[in-house]
Tab-separated table of C-alpha atoms in Angstrom:
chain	number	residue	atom	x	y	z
A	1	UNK	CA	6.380	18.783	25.926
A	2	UNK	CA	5.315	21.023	22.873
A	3	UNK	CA	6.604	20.033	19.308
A	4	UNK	CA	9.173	22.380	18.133
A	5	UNK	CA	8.035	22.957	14.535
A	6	UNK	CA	11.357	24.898	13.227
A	7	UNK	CA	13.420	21.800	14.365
A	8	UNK	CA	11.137	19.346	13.200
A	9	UNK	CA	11.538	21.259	10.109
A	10	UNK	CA	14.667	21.535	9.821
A	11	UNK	CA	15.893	17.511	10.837
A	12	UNK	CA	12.957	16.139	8.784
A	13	UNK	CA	12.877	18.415	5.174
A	14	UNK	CA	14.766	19.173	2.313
A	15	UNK	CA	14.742	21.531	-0.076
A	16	UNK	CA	12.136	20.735	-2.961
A	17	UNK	CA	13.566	23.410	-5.761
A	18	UNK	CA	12.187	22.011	-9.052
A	19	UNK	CA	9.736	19.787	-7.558
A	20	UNK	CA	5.973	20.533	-8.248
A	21	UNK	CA	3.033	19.827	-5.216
A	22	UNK	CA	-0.376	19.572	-6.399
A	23	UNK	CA	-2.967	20.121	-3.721
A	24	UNK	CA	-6.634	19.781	-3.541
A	25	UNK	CA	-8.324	21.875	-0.434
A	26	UNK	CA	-4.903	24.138	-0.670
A	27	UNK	CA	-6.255	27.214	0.817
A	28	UNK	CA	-8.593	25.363	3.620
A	29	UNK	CA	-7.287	25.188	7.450
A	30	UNK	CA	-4.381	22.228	6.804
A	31	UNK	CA	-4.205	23.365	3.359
A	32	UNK	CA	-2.563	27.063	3.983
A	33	UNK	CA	-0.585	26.279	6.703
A	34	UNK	CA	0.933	22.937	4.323
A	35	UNK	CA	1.105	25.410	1.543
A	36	UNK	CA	3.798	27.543	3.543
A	37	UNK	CA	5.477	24.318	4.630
A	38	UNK	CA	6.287	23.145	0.935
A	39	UNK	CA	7.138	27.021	-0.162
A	40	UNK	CA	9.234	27.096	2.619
A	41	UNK	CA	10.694	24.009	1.168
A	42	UNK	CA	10.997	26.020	-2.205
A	43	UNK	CA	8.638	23.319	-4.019
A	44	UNK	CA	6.409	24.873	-6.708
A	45	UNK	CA	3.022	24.870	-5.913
A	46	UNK	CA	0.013	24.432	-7.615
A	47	UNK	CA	-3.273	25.155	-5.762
A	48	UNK	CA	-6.453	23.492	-6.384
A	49	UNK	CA	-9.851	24.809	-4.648
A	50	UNK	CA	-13.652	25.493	-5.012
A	51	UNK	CA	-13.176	28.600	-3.095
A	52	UNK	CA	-11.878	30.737	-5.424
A	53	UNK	CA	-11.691	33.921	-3.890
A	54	UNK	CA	-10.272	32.466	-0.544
A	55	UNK	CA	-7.595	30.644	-3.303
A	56	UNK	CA	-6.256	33.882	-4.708
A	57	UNK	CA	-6.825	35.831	-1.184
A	58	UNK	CA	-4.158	33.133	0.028
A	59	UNK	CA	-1.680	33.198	-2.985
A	60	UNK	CA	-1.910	36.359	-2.851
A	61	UNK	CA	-0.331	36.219	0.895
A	62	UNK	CA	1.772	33.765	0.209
A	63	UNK	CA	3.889	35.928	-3.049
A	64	UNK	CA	4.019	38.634	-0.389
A	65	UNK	CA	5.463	36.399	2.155
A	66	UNK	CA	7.606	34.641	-0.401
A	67	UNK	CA	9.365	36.474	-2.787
A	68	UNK	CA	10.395	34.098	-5.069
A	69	UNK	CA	7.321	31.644	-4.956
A	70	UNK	CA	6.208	29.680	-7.779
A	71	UNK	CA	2.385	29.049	-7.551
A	72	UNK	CA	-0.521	28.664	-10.032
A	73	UNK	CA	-4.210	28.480	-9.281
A	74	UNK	CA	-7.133	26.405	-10.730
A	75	UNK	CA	-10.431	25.929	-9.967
A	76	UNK	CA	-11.432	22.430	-9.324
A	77	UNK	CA	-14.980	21.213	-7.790
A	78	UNK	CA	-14.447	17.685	-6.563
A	79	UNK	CA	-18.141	17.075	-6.356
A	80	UNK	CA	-18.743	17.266	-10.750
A	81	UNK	CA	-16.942	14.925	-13.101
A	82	UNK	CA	-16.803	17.629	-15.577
A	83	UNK	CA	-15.141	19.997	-13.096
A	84	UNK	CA	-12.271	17.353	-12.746
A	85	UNK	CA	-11.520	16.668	-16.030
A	86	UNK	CA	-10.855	20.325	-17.386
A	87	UNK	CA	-8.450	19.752	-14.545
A	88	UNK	CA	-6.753	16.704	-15.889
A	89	UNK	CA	-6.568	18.117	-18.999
A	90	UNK	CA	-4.211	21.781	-17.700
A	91	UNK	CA	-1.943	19.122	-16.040
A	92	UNK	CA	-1.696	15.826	-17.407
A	93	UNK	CA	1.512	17.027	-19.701
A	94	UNK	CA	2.884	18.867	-16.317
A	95	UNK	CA	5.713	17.631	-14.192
A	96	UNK	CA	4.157	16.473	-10.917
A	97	UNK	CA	5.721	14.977	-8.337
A	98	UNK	CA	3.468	15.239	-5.561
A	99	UNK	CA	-0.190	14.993	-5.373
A	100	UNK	CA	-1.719	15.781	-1.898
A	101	UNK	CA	-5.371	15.219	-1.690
A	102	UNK	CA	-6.230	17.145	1.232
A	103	UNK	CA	-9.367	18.806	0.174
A	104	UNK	CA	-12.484	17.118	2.650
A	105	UNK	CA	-16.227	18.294	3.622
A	106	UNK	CA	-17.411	17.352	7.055
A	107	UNK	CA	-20.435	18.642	8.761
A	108	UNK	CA	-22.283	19.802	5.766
A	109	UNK	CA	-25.960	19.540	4.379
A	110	UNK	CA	-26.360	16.363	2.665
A	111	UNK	CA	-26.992	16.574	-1.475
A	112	UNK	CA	-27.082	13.871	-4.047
A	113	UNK	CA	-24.661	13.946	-6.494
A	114	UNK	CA	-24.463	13.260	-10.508
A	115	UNK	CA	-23.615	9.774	-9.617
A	116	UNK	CA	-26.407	9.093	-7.110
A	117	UNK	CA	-23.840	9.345	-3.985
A	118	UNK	CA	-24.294	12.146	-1.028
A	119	UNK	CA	-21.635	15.159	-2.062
A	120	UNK	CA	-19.164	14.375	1.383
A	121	UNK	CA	-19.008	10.754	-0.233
A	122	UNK	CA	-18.674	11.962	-3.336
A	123	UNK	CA	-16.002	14.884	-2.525
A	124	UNK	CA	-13.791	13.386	-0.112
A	125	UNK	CA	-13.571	9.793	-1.832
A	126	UNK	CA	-14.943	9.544	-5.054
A	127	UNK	CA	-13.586	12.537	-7.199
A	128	UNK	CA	-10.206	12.653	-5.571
A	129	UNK	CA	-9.833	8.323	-6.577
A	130	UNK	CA	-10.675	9.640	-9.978
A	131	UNK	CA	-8.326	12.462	-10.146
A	132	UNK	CA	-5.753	10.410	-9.144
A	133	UNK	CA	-6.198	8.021	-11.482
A	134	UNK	CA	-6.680	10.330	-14.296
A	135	UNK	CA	-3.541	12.180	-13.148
A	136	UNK	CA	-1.238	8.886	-13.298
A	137	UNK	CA	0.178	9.051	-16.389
A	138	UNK	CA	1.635	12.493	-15.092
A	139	UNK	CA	3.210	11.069	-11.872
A	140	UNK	CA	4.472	7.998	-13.638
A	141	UNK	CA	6.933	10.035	-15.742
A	142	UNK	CA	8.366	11.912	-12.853
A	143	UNK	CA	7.788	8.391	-10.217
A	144	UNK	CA	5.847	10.649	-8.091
A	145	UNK	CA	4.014	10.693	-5.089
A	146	UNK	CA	0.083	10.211	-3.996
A	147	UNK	CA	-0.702	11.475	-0.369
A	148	UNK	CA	-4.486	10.545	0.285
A	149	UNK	CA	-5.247	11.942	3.491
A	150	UNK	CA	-6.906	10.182	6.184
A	151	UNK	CA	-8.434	10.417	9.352
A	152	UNK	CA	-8.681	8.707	12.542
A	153	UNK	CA	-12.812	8.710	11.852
A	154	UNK	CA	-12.558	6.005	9.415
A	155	UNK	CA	-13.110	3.844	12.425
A	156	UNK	CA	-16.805	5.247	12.621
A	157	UNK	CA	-17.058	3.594	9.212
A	158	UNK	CA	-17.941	0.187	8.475
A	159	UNK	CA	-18.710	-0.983	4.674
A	160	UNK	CA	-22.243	-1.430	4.557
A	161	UNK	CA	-22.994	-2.625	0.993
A	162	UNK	CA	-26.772	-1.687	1.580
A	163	UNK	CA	-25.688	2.052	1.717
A	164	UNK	CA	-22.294	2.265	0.439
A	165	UNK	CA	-22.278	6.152	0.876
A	166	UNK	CA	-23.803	6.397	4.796
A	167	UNK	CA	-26.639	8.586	3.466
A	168	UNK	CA	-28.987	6.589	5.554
A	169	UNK	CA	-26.816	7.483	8.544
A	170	UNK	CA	-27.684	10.573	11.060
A	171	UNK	CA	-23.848	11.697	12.099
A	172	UNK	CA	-22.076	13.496	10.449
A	173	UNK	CA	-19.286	11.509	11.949
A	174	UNK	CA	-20.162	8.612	10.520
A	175	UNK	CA	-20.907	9.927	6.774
A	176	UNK	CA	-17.400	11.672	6.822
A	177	UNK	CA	-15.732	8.502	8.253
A	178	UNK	CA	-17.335	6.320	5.688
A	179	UNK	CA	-15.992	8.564	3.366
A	180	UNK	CA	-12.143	8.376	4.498
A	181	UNK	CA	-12.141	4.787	5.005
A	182	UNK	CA	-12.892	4.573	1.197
A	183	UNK	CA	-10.249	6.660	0.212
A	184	UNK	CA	-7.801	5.251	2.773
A	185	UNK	CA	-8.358	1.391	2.004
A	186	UNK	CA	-9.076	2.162	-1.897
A	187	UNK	CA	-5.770	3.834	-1.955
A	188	UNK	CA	-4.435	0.889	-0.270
A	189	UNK	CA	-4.960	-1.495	-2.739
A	190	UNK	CA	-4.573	0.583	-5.677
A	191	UNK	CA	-1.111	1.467	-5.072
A	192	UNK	CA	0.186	-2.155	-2.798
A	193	UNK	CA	1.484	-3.470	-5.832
A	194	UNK	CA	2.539	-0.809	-8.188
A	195	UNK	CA	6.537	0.567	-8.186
A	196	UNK	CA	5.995	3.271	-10.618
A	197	UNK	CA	4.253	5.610	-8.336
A	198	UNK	CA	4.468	6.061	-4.713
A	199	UNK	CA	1.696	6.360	-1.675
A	200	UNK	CA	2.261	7.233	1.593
A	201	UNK	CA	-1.542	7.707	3.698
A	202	UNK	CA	-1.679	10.450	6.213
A	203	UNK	CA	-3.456	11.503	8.122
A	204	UNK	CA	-3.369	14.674	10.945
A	205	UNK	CA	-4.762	13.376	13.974
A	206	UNK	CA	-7.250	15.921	15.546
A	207	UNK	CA	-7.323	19.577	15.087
A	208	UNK	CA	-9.703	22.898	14.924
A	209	UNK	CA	-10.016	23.659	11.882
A	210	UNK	CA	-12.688	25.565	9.895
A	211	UNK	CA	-13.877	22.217	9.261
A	212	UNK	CA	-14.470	21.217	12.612
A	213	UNK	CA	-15.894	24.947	13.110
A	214	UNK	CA	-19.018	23.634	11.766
A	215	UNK	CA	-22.007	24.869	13.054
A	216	UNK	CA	-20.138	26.951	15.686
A	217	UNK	CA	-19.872	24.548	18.848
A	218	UNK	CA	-18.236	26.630	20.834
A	219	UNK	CA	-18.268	24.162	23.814
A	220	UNK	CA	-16.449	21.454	21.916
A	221	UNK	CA	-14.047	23.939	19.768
A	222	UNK	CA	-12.297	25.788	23.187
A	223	UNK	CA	-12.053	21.673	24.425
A	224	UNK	CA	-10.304	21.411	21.212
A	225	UNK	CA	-7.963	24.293	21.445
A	226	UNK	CA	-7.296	23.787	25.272
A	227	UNK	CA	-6.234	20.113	24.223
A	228	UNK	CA	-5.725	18.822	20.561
A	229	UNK	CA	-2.692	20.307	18.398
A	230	UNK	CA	-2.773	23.312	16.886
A	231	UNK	CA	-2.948	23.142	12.811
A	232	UNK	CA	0.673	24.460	12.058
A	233	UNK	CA	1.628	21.335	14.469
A	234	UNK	CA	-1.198	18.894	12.680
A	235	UNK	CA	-0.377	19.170	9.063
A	236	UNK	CA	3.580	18.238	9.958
A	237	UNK	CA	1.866	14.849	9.605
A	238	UNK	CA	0.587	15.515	6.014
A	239	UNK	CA	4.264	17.231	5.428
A	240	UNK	CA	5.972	14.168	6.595
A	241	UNK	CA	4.614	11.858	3.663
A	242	UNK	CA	6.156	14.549	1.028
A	243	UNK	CA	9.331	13.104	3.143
A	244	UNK	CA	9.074	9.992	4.254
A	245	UNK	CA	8.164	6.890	2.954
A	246	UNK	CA	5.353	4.171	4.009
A	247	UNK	CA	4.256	0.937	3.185
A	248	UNK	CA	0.429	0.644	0.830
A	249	UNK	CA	-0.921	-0.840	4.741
A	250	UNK	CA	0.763	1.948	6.712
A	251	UNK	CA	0.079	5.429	8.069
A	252	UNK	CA	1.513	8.470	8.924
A	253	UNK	CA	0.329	10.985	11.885
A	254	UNK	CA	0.743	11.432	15.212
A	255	UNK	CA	3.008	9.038	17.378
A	256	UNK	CA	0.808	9.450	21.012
A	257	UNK	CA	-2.309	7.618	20.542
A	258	UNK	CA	-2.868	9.426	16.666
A	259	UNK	CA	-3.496	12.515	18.280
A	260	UNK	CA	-0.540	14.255	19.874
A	261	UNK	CA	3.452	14.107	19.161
A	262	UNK	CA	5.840	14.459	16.140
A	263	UNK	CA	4.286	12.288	12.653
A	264	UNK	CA	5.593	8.251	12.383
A	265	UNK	CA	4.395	5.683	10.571
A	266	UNK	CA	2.420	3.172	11.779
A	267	UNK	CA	-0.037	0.104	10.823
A	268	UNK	CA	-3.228	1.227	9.501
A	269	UNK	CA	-6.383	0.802	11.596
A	270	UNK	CA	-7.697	-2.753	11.273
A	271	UNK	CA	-9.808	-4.201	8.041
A	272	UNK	CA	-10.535	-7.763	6.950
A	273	UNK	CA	-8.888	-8.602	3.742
A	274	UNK	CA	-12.428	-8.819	2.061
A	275	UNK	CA	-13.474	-5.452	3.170
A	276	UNK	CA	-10.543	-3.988	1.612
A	277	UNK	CA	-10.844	-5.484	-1.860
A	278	UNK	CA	-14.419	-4.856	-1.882
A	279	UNK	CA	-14.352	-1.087	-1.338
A	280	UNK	CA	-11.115	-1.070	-4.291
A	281	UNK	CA	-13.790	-2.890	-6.655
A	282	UNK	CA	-15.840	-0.596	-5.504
A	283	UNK	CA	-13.768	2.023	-6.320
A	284	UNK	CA	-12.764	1.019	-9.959
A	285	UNK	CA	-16.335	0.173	-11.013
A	286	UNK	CA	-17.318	3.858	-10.086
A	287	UNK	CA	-14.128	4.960	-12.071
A	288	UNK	CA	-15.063	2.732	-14.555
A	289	UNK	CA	-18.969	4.149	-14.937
A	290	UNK	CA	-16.940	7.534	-14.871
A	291	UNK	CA	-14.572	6.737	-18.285
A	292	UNK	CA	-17.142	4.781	-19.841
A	293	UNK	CA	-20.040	7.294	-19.846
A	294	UNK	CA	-21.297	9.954	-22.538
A	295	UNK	CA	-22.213	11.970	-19.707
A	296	UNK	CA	-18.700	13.447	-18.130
A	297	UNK	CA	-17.079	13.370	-21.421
């Protein structure tokens, strides 16, 4: 039986009038069709995107469709330090109370970054651990919210300490799953003992998305459409964490199987205590090069 999104909606959300969303990848596949969830929700909105041209194209859409919407652009490229931090510095005196990091690369040509990592590694894991780090002070005055989102992929990943970023690896699936179990277990243990900002991981299940449009298989995408939720009914799962709350080793998507049914929380995908630390050390020693260096600053 299909999900019925306006119900959903309506027993699951509130109104968000004077709260302020701050979303990486906001005009991407999950991104615009979350970004008329929270307006619908009346939350202010503040967009954050490489694209900018597809950015404005979308806020531009979304004032038309919403009269009274409140929603601000910036530019942000997740793969350069520097890019991040002019960032930080528009909104670390800004009320946020929710920080989504949605923004992910897949299927993509492989590049070295200014930190020696491949850009997917570097996009989906590293610059969105810093920004939310950077951006803590913000969410700390208003007890926000951090929504990393994950994917069911991260159990293609393994840590490999002898190639922490998968460059060495062929699939794509694997160097994008690498890359989400970082941000997924870093997250973890970042936020498993703090009370002064919240975490909920989430994660969509599967869905066609531009994303997933990569290299046009046509084959696999009409599978996808024929059988995997459609985005509108996806990102509900990403929504839900705005709503609901979740323990640091929980999850949100998908009830059938991660893949099909209304969002609830569930146990994250096995780890071993020592992987888990050992990708969060990971984690803050790469934040740490960050702050530390003459480089980004």
């Amino acid at each position: 039986m299909a999900l019925n999104i306006e119900k959903w909606l309506k027993e699951n959300t509130w109104d968000l009038q004077g709260k302020v969303v701050v979303m990486t990848g906001a005009a991407g596949g999950l991104g615009s069709v979350l970004s008329r969830y929270l307006l619908q929700c009346n939350a202010s909105l503040i967009m954050l995107e490489r694209d900018v041209e597809r950015m404005e194209s979308l806020s531009k859409q979304l004032r038309e469709e919403f009269a009274n919407a409140e929603i601000e652009t910036i530019k942000i490229d997740l793969n350069h330090i520097r890019s991040i931090n002019e960032v930080v510095a528009k909104l670390i005196d800004r009320r946020i109370d929710y920080l989504i990091l949605n923004a992910g690369v897949y299927d993509v040509p492989l590049s070295k970054s200014e930190l020696g990592y491949n850009n997917v590694f570097h996009i989906n894991f590293i610059g969105q651990y810093y920004l939310t780090k950077q951006l803590l002070p913000a969410l700390q005055r208003t007890k926000g919210k951090v929504l990393p989102v994950s994917s069911i992929s991260l159990d293609y990943g393994r840590l490999d300490e002898n190639d922490i970023d998968y460059t060495t690896h062929v699939k794509s699936t694997k160097v994008y799953g690498n890359s989400k179990r970082f941000i997924t277990f870093a997250m973890s243990e970042l936020f498993k003992d703090r009370d002064d900002v919240r975490m909920s991981i989430v994660h969509p299940g599967v869905t066609l998305t531009p994303m997933t449009n990569a290299k046009n298989k046509a084959f696999i995408n009409l599978t996808m459409k024929m059988i995997f939720p459609k985005p509108a009914v996806a990102a509900l799962s990403i929504l839900a964490g705005v709503f609901k709350d979740s323990e640091h080793d929980e999850w949100i998507g998908p009830k059938i199987k991660n893949i099909w049914g209304e969002p609830s929380v569930k146990k994250l995908p096995e780890s071993t205590a020592e992987e888990r630390a050992k990708i969060f050390n990971l984690a803050e020693n790469i934040y740490k090069l960050i702050t530390t260096s003459d480089t980004f600053k």
